[in-house]
Amino acid sequence: MPISSFYGLQTSLRGLLAQQRSIDITGHNIANASTRGYSRQEATLTASDALFIPAGAVQNGAGAHLGSGVDVQSYRRVRDTFLDLQFRTQSTALGGNAARSEALDRAELALAEPSDDGLAAQLAQFWNAWSNLANTPEANQPAARQALLSQARALGDAFGAIDAQFQTVGTQAQEEYDATIGGELKSIAAEIADLNLSIKKFVTAGDSPNDLLDRRDALLDRLSELGQVSVSNGAEAGSIIVKFGAGGEPLVNDAGVNPAWTASFTDGNGRLGGLLKIATETIPSYRASLSGVAEQLAGAVNAIHPGFFGFTAGTATGAMKLEPLLAAGDIRAASGTSPGANDIAQAVAALRGGAADSGYEAFVARLGTETREVKRQVSNGEVLTRSVDDRRQSVSGVAMDEEMSNLVRFQRAYQASARAMSTMDEMLDVLINRTGRVGI
């Protein structure tokens, strides 16, 4: 079977085109070296189908396969799905702990302990005021009673202010949770569903939409910060099914965003789980503990001086109230009328260091311990997340040194293919224009 003299030109042309595509892909990688979520790409080259020569191709007269150059088989996205899974797992844990840490920081700031203006200092001044009343119990000495009443009001205001700030922390967490569920989460789900449709079309046509796949993976990374994410392949090529949170229904399926999906974050993981735990468990628990301290204080004082304090526990819509119910002139220093008697004032002053003080100290210690522990978890989570992300970047990230080396390699291959084509052109020029001429 005769072979055309122009056959080598096509082989060289394939080489030129393949190396040009490789250079284009390398340029795309370099341009996106700093693009968050971008996965480097590479042109996968394969030998093109050989030309089969039935007979007479070799000395013994047998047939042969004559190479025809190179083709681009695909444009591959370099990505490790196992590292993606590890990263999203760590990101979910970190998101939940970070949300809790931010809220506990605000709660701890509300206590302002230790300080001269904290509740512990207000309690100490309250006991001091009773001691001062015990020292000057006479009815004609109203200053001590007025000072005690002022300090009792300040103490009640301090309890109410802390409880109100706790309430605000819980409300803010709930509002962020609701806003994320109704806003960012729906937006991410809708975009993933749209990308599913686009990717399915390209994959069905035999294409690999790498940049769209990167965008979808970036959305899944963000989603993993909000809650637990589980991804599986859909019924159609290129589509995915996304489960989010602890619910059984998927958030995104082959049909798009699933209207039957409901939020469930019972494990407290992810930012949404952390926010929900703060709003529904942690802050109500802190408010209950603070109310317990105030109730102990009011009960202990009222047991000695009936009717001194009024107490109302905090509710979901209102802060706790602890307030003196008496006027300064109604405060009694003694149970009798003997001059200089001060048994009530002494008894109340003796409550210093009792159940109310120790209860508050235990509450402060608990809040401090839990805040310190969640910060430790955040620190550890950041280290683990960075470690996994570094490994992921070592696979998917763009290394400028490697890309520059590839540019030189592809450039040399392109030049070699061009040189082969030039050589074929010169040979054909001799064959066509000079064959048969005398003197050549």
Short mmCIF file of C-alpha atoms in Angstrom, two decimals, residues 35-420:
data_model
loop_
_atom_site.label_atom_id
_atom_site.label_comp_id
_atom_site.label_asym_id
_atom_site.label_seq_id
_atom_site.Cartn_x
_atom_site.Cartn_y
_atom_site.Cartn_z
CA THR A 35 -7.50 31.63 42.62
CA ARG A 36 -9.09 30.09 45.69
CA GLY A 37 -10.46 26.61 45.02
CA TYR A 38 -8.74 26.24 41.65
CA SER A 39 -7.36 22.80 40.76
CA ARG A 40 -4.46 22.68 38.36
CA GLN A 41 -5.15 21.06 35.03
CA GLU A 42 -3.09 19.12 32.55
CA ALA A 43 -3.50 17.92 28.99
CA THR A 44 -3.41 14.13 28.87
CA LEU A 45 -1.59 13.12 25.67
CA THR A 46 -1.90 9.79 23.96
CA ALA A 47 -0.50 8.32 20.76
CA SER A 48 -2.99 8.78 17.95
CA ASP A 49 -4.33 5.77 16.06
CA ALA A 50 -1.63 4.28 13.86
CA LEU A 51 -1.99 3.89 10.11
CA PHE A 52 -2.38 0.18 9.29
CA ILE A 53 -0.53 -0.97 6.21
CA PRO A 54 -1.92 -4.39 5.13
CA ALA A 55 1.14 -5.77 3.27
CA GLY A 56 4.56 -4.83 2.00
CA ALA A 57 5.40 -2.55 4.86
CA VAL A 58 8.39 -4.54 6.08
CA GLN A 59 11.06 -6.71 4.44
CA ASN A 60 9.19 -9.97 4.78
CA GLY A 61 6.17 -8.49 3.05
CA ALA A 62 3.95 -8.43 6.16
CA GLY A 63 1.74 -5.56 7.21
CA ALA A 64 2.57 -2.96 9.85
CA HIS A 65 1.25 -0.06 11.93
CA LEU A 66 2.84 3.26 11.13
CA GLY A 67 2.65 5.84 13.92
CA SER A 68 0.61 8.96 13.19
CA GLY A 69 1.63 11.30 16.02
CA VAL A 70 -0.13 12.42 19.20
CA ASP A 71 -3.61 13.50 20.24
CA VAL A 72 -4.99 15.24 23.35
CA GLN A 73 -7.04 12.56 25.09
CA SER A 74 -8.51 14.86 27.75
CA TYR A 75 -7.95 17.93 29.89
CA ARG A 76 -7.62 16.43 33.34
CA ARG A 77 -8.34 18.18 36.63
CA VAL A 78 -5.81 17.10 39.27
CA ARG A 79 -7.83 16.47 42.42
CA ASP A 80 -7.83 13.98 45.32
CA THR A 81 -11.39 13.27 46.50
CA PHE A 82 -10.16 11.58 49.69
CA LEU A 83 -8.34 14.76 50.76
CA ASP A 84 -11.50 16.74 49.94
CA LEU A 85 -13.43 14.47 52.29
CA GLN A 86 -10.84 14.92 55.06
CA PHE A 87 -10.79 18.69 54.61
CA ARG A 88 -14.57 18.99 54.79
CA THR A 89 -14.71 16.83 57.91
CA GLN A 90 -12.18 19.05 59.67
CA SER A 91 -13.88 22.19 58.35
CA THR A 92 -17.22 21.09 59.82
CA ALA A 93 -15.71 20.54 63.28
CA LEU A 94 -13.83 23.83 63.11
CA GLY A 95 -16.93 25.76 62.01
CA GLY A 96 -18.94 24.54 65.01
CA ASN A 97 -16.20 25.26 67.52
CA ALA A 98 -15.48 28.67 66.01
CA ALA A 99 -19.15 29.70 66.34
CA ARG A 100 -19.21 28.54 69.97
CA SER A 101 -15.92 30.30 70.71
CA GLU A 102 -17.18 33.62 69.36
CA ALA A 103 -20.37 33.40 71.42
CA LEU A 104 -18.59 32.31 74.62
CA ASP A 105 -16.13 35.19 74.22
CA ARG A 106 -19.07 37.61 74.21
CA ALA A 107 -20.63 35.85 77.19
CA GLU A 108 -17.35 35.97 79.12
CA LEU A 109 -16.98 39.64 78.26
CA ALA A 110 -20.42 40.28 79.78
CA LEU A 111 -19.18 39.03 83.17
CA ALA A 112 -16.17 41.38 83.17
CA GLU A 113 -14.42 39.20 85.73
CA PRO A 114 -12.16 39.86 87.46
CA SER A 115 -12.64 43.61 87.65
CA ASP A 116 -13.74 46.37 90.01
CA ASP A 117 -17.07 46.58 88.18
CA GLY A 118 -17.89 42.88 87.97
CA LEU A 119 -20.65 41.10 89.81
CA ALA A 120 -18.21 39.69 92.37
CA ALA A 121 -17.19 43.24 93.32
CA GLN A 122 -20.85 44.28 93.51
CA LEU A 123 -21.58 41.36 95.84
CA ALA A 124 -18.65 42.31 98.05
CA GLN A 125 -19.87 45.92 98.27
CA PHE A 126 -23.38 44.67 99.07
CA TRP A 127 -22.08 42.69 102.06
CA ASN A 128 -19.96 45.69 103.08
CA ALA A 129 -23.08 47.84 103.08
CA TRP A 130 -24.76 45.45 105.54
CA SER A 131 -21.66 45.50 107.73
CA ASN A 132 -21.77 49.30 107.73
CA LEU A 133 -25.44 49.15 108.72
CA ALA A 134 -24.53 46.79 111.58
CA ASN A 135 -22.00 49.38 112.78
CA THR A 136 -24.53 52.24 112.65
CA PRO A 137 -27.94 50.60 113.21
CA GLU A 138 -29.61 53.63 114.82
CA ALA A 139 -32.72 54.95 113.10
CA ASN A 140 -31.35 58.48 113.28
CA GLN A 141 -28.39 57.41 111.08
CA PRO A 142 -30.07 57.12 107.63
CA ALA A 143 -26.87 57.28 105.57
CA ALA A 144 -26.03 53.59 106.05
CA ARG A 145 -29.55 52.53 105.05
CA GLN A 146 -29.51 54.77 101.98
CA ALA A 147 -26.11 53.43 100.94
CA LEU A 148 -27.34 49.86 101.41
CA LEU A 149 -30.42 50.54 99.28
CA SER A 150 -28.30 52.10 96.53
CA GLN A 151 -25.90 49.15 96.57
CA ALA A 152 -28.80 46.66 96.50
CA ARG A 153 -30.17 48.39 93.42
CA ALA A 154 -26.72 48.39 91.79
CA LEU A 155 -26.38 44.69 92.53
CA GLY A 156 -29.81 43.94 91.05
CA ASP A 157 -28.95 46.02 87.97
CA ALA A 158 -25.67 44.08 87.58
CA PHE A 159 -27.52 40.76 87.63
CA GLY A 160 -30.08 42.07 85.14
CA ALA A 161 -27.42 43.54 82.83
CA ILE A 162 -25.46 40.28 82.67
CA ASP A 163 -28.61 38.28 82.04
CA ALA A 164 -29.66 40.74 79.31
CA GLN A 165 -26.27 40.45 77.63
CA PHE A 166 -26.48 36.66 77.77
CA GLN A 167 -29.92 36.94 76.24
CA THR A 168 -28.47 39.12 73.47
CA VAL A 169 -25.74 36.57 72.75
CA GLY A 170 -28.35 33.84 72.40
CA THR A 171 -30.59 36.03 70.25
CA GLN A 172 -27.71 36.95 67.96
CA ALA A 173 -26.80 33.28 67.54
CA GLN A 174 -30.41 32.38 66.70
CA GLU A 175 -30.72 35.29 64.27
CA GLU A 176 -27.51 34.32 62.47
CA TYR A 177 -28.73 30.73 62.31
CA ASP A 178 -32.09 31.76 60.83
CA ALA A 179 -30.48 34.20 58.39
CA THR A 180 -27.99 31.59 57.17
CA ILE A 181 -30.66 28.91 56.74
CA GLY A 182 -32.87 31.29 54.79
CA GLY A 183 -30.11 33.11 52.94
CA GLU A 184 -26.62 31.79 52.33
CA LEU A 185 -27.58 28.12 52.60
CA LYS A 186 -30.38 28.44 50.06
CA SER A 187 -28.10 30.43 47.76
CA ILE A 188 -25.36 27.77 47.91
CA ALA A 189 -27.87 24.97 47.32
CA ALA A 190 -29.40 26.77 44.33
CA GLU A 191 -25.99 27.38 42.77
CA ILE A 192 -24.95 23.74 43.26
CA ALA A 193 -28.19 22.65 41.61
CA ASP A 194 -27.54 24.99 38.64
CA LEU A 195 -23.98 23.71 38.32
CA ASN A 196 -25.31 20.15 38.40
CA LEU A 197 -27.41 20.88 35.31
CA SER A 198 -24.55 22.52 33.42
CA ILE A 199 -22.01 19.85 34.33
CA LYS A 200 -24.41 17.05 33.32
CA LYS A 201 -24.80 18.56 29.86
CA PHE A 202 -21.06 18.82 29.28
CA VAL A 203 -20.24 15.39 30.72
CA THR A 204 -22.98 13.76 28.63
CA ALA A 205 -21.41 15.36 25.56
CA GLY A 206 -18.04 13.85 26.50
CA ASP A 207 -16.53 17.07 27.84
CA SER A 208 -14.92 17.70 31.25
CA PRO A 209 -15.95 21.14 32.55
CA ASN A 210 -13.07 21.50 34.98
CA ASP A 211 -13.70 25.10 36.01
CA LEU A 212 -17.37 24.34 36.76
CA LEU A 213 -16.30 21.32 38.83
CA ASP A 214 -13.91 23.56 40.77
CA ARG A 215 -16.69 26.04 41.47
CA ARG A 216 -18.96 23.26 42.71
CA ASP A 217 -16.23 21.88 44.98
CA ALA A 218 -15.61 25.38 46.37
CA LEU A 219 -19.32 25.62 47.26
CA LEU A 220 -19.16 22.22 48.96
CA ASP A 221 -16.14 23.43 50.97
CA ARG A 222 -18.12 26.47 52.13
CA LEU A 223 -21.13 24.27 52.88
CA SER A 224 -18.93 22.04 55.05
CA GLU A 225 -18.14 25.03 57.28
CA LEU A 226 -21.85 25.41 57.97
CA GLY A 227 -22.63 21.75 58.70
CA GLN A 228 -21.95 18.12 57.95
CA VAL A 229 -21.85 17.41 54.19
CA SER A 230 -22.23 14.06 52.49
CA VAL A 231 -21.78 13.83 48.70
CA SER A 232 -22.68 10.94 46.41
CA ASN A 233 -23.01 10.51 42.66
CA GLY A 234 -26.38 11.19 41.13
CA ALA A 235 -28.28 9.01 38.69
CA GLU A 236 -26.96 11.02 35.72
CA ALA A 237 -23.29 11.37 34.85
CA GLY A 238 -21.74 14.49 36.35
CA SER A 239 -24.51 15.20 38.88
CA ILE A 240 -24.16 14.82 42.64
CA ILE A 241 -26.54 14.37 45.56
CA VAL A 242 -25.73 16.52 48.57
CA LYS A 243 -26.91 15.66 52.06
CA PHE A 244 -26.52 18.40 54.64
CA GLY A 245 -26.94 18.19 58.39
CA ALA A 246 -28.30 15.15 60.18
CA GLY A 247 -31.57 14.99 58.23
CA GLY A 248 -32.46 12.06 56.01
CA GLU A 249 -33.59 14.08 52.98
CA PRO A 250 -30.86 15.42 50.65
CA LEU A 251 -30.45 19.16 50.26
CA VAL A 252 -29.71 18.86 46.53
CA ASN A 253 -30.72 15.93 44.33
CA ASP A 254 -30.89 15.20 40.61
CA ALA A 255 -34.00 17.35 40.29
CA GLY A 256 -32.44 20.42 41.95
CA VAL A 257 -32.90 21.90 45.42
CA ASN A 258 -35.02 19.51 47.45
CA PRO A 259 -38.07 21.33 48.91
CA ALA A 260 -38.58 18.46 51.38
CA TRP A 261 -35.23 19.08 53.10
CA THR A 262 -35.47 20.20 56.72
CA ALA A 263 -32.67 21.37 58.98
CA SER A 264 -31.41 19.04 61.69
CA PHE A 265 -28.21 19.83 63.57
CA THR A 266 -28.43 17.66 66.64
CA ASP A 267 -24.67 16.97 66.78
CA GLY A 268 -23.67 20.64 67.12
CA ASN A 269 -21.13 20.33 64.29
CA GLY A 270 -20.65 23.02 61.70
CA ARG A 271 -21.29 26.69 62.23
CA LEU A 272 -25.05 26.23 62.09
CA GLY A 273 -24.89 23.44 64.66
CA GLY A 274 -22.69 25.57 66.91
CA LEU A 275 -25.03 28.55 66.64
CA LEU A 276 -28.06 26.42 67.39
CA LYS A 277 -26.37 24.84 70.41
CA ILE A 278 -25.43 28.28 71.75
CA ALA A 279 -28.96 29.62 71.26
CA THR A 280 -30.92 26.63 72.58
CA GLU A 281 -28.60 24.98 75.12
CA THR A 282 -25.53 26.90 76.25
CA ILE A 283 -26.96 30.39 76.80
CA PRO A 284 -30.19 29.15 78.44
CA SER A 285 -28.02 27.03 80.74
CA TYR A 286 -25.89 30.04 81.68
CA ARG A 287 -28.95 32.18 82.30
CA ALA A 288 -30.43 29.46 84.48
CA SER A 289 -27.22 29.26 86.51
CA LEU A 290 -27.11 33.03 86.95
CA SER A 291 -30.77 33.06 87.93
CA GLY A 292 -29.99 30.33 90.46
CA VAL A 293 -27.33 32.54 92.06
CA ALA A 294 -29.69 35.53 92.19
CA GLU A 295 -32.50 33.38 93.59
CA GLN A 296 -30.18 31.98 96.27
CA LEU A 297 -29.12 35.50 97.19
CA ALA A 298 -32.69 36.80 97.35
CA GLY A 299 -33.88 33.78 99.32
CA ALA A 300 -31.04 33.98 101.85
CA VAL A 301 -31.48 37.71 102.44
CA ASN A 302 -35.28 37.51 102.56
CA ALA A 303 -35.10 34.67 105.08
CA ILE A 304 -33.38 37.09 107.47
CA HIS A 305 -34.99 40.34 106.34
CA PRO A 306 -38.41 39.38 104.91
CA GLY A 307 -39.49 41.25 101.80
CA PHE A 308 -36.11 42.84 101.11
CA PHE A 309 -35.60 41.49 97.57
CA GLY A 310 -37.99 40.80 94.74
CA PHE A 311 -36.83 38.26 92.16
CA THR A 312 -38.13 37.38 88.69
CA ALA A 313 -36.34 34.81 86.54
CA GLY A 314 -35.37 35.75 83.00
CA THR A 315 -37.49 34.61 80.08
CA ALA A 316 -36.95 34.24 76.36
CA THR A 317 -38.23 37.79 75.87
CA GLY A 318 -37.13 39.50 79.08
CA ALA A 319 -34.14 39.77 81.37
CA MET A 320 -34.00 38.61 84.97
CA LYS A 321 -34.96 41.12 87.67
CA LEU A 322 -33.52 41.35 91.17
CA GLU A 323 -34.54 44.51 92.99
CA PRO A 324 -35.03 45.78 96.54
CA LEU A 325 -38.70 46.23 97.42
CA LEU A 326 -38.25 48.52 100.44
CA ALA A 327 -37.57 52.19 100.89
CA ALA A 328 -34.47 53.16 102.86
CA GLY A 329 -36.55 53.96 105.94
CA ASP A 330 -38.11 50.47 105.94
CA ILE A 331 -34.79 48.63 106.10
CA ARG A 332 -34.36 47.12 109.57
CA ALA A 333 -31.03 46.54 111.22
CA ALA A 334 -32.50 44.57 114.14
CA SER A 335 -35.47 42.42 115.00
CA GLY A 336 -36.18 44.41 118.15
CA THR A 337 -36.24 48.05 119.12
CA SER A 338 -33.41 48.08 121.64
CA PRO A 339 -30.95 50.92 121.06
CA GLY A 340 -27.89 49.69 119.11
CA ALA A 341 -29.45 46.33 118.21
CA ASN A 342 -28.14 45.02 114.88
CA ASP A 343 -28.85 41.27 114.73
CA ILE A 344 -30.48 41.38 111.26
CA ALA A 345 -27.67 43.42 109.72
CA GLN A 346 -25.04 41.15 111.27
CA ALA A 347 -26.85 38.01 110.10
CA VAL A 348 -27.10 39.27 106.52
CA ALA A 349 -23.49 40.43 106.53
CA ALA A 350 -22.51 36.95 107.70
CA LEU A 351 -23.86 35.55 104.42
CA ARG A 352 -20.67 36.78 102.75
CA GLY A 353 -18.85 33.79 101.24
CA GLY A 354 -21.97 31.63 101.46
CA ALA A 355 -24.07 29.92 98.81
CA ALA A 356 -24.56 32.98 96.61
CA ASP A 357 -20.86 33.87 96.48
CA SER A 358 -19.69 30.29 96.01
CA GLY A 359 -22.41 29.68 93.40
CA TYR A 360 -21.31 32.70 91.41
CA GLU A 361 -17.66 31.72 91.68
CA ALA A 362 -18.52 28.24 90.40
CA PHE A 363 -20.49 29.76 87.53
CA VAL A 364 -17.59 32.04 86.53
CA ALA A 365 -15.19 29.10 86.74
CA ARG A 366 -17.49 26.99 84.55
CA LEU A 367 -17.80 29.69 81.90
CA GLY A 368 -14.06 30.29 81.91
CA THR A 369 -13.29 26.58 81.65
CA GLU A 370 -15.72 26.03 78.80
CA THR A 371 -14.42 29.09 76.95
CA ARG A 372 -10.82 27.95 77.36
CA GLU A 373 -11.67 24.42 76.21
CA VAL A 374 -13.51 25.53 73.07
CA LYS A 375 -10.63 27.89 72.20
CA ARG A 376 -8.26 24.94 72.52
CA GLN A 377 -10.51 22.96 70.18
CA VAL A 378 -10.53 25.85 67.70
CA SER A 379 -6.74 26.06 67.82
CA ASN A 380 -6.38 22.33 67.25
CA GLY A 381 -9.01 22.43 64.50
CA GLU A 382 -7.19 25.22 62.68
CA VAL A 383 -3.94 23.24 62.76
CA LEU A 384 -5.62 20.08 61.47
CA THR A 385 -7.57 21.94 58.78
CA ARG A 386 -4.44 23.75 57.57
CA SER A 387 -2.53 20.48 57.54
CA VAL A 388 -5.13 18.75 55.37
CA ASP A 389 -5.45 21.82 53.14
CA ASP A 390 -1.67 21.92 52.68
CA ARG A 391 -1.74 18.30 51.55
CA ARG A 392 -4.63 19.06 49.24
CA GLN A 393 -2.77 22.04 47.79
CA SER A 394 0.30 19.91 47.23
CA VAL A 395 -1.85 17.80 44.91
CA SER A 396 -4.24 20.34 43.39
CA GLY A 397 -2.42 23.64 43.82
CA VAL A 398 -0.39 25.39 41.15
CA ALA A 399 3.39 25.22 41.69
CA MET A 400 4.95 28.04 39.70
CA ASP A 401 8.35 26.31 39.40
CA GLU A 402 6.71 23.21 37.97
CA GLU A 403 4.58 25.23 35.55
CA MET A 404 7.58 27.20 34.29
CA SER A 405 9.47 23.94 33.77
CA ASN A 406 6.49 22.60 31.83
CA LEU A 407 6.42 25.73 29.67
CA VAL A 408 10.03 25.14 28.65
CA ARG A 409 9.35 21.45 28.01
CA PHE A 410 6.27 22.10 25.86
CA GLN A 411 8.02 24.94 24.04
CA ARG A 412 10.91 22.64 23.07
CA ALA A 413 8.46 19.95 21.94
CA TYR A 414 6.57 22.53 19.89
CA GLN A 415 9.80 23.72 18.28
CA ALA A 416 10.78 20.13 17.49
CA SER A 417 7.41 19.45 15.83
CA ALA A 418 7.76 22.69 13.87
CA ARG A 419 11.25 21.64 12.79
CA ALA A 420 9.93 18.26 11.66
#
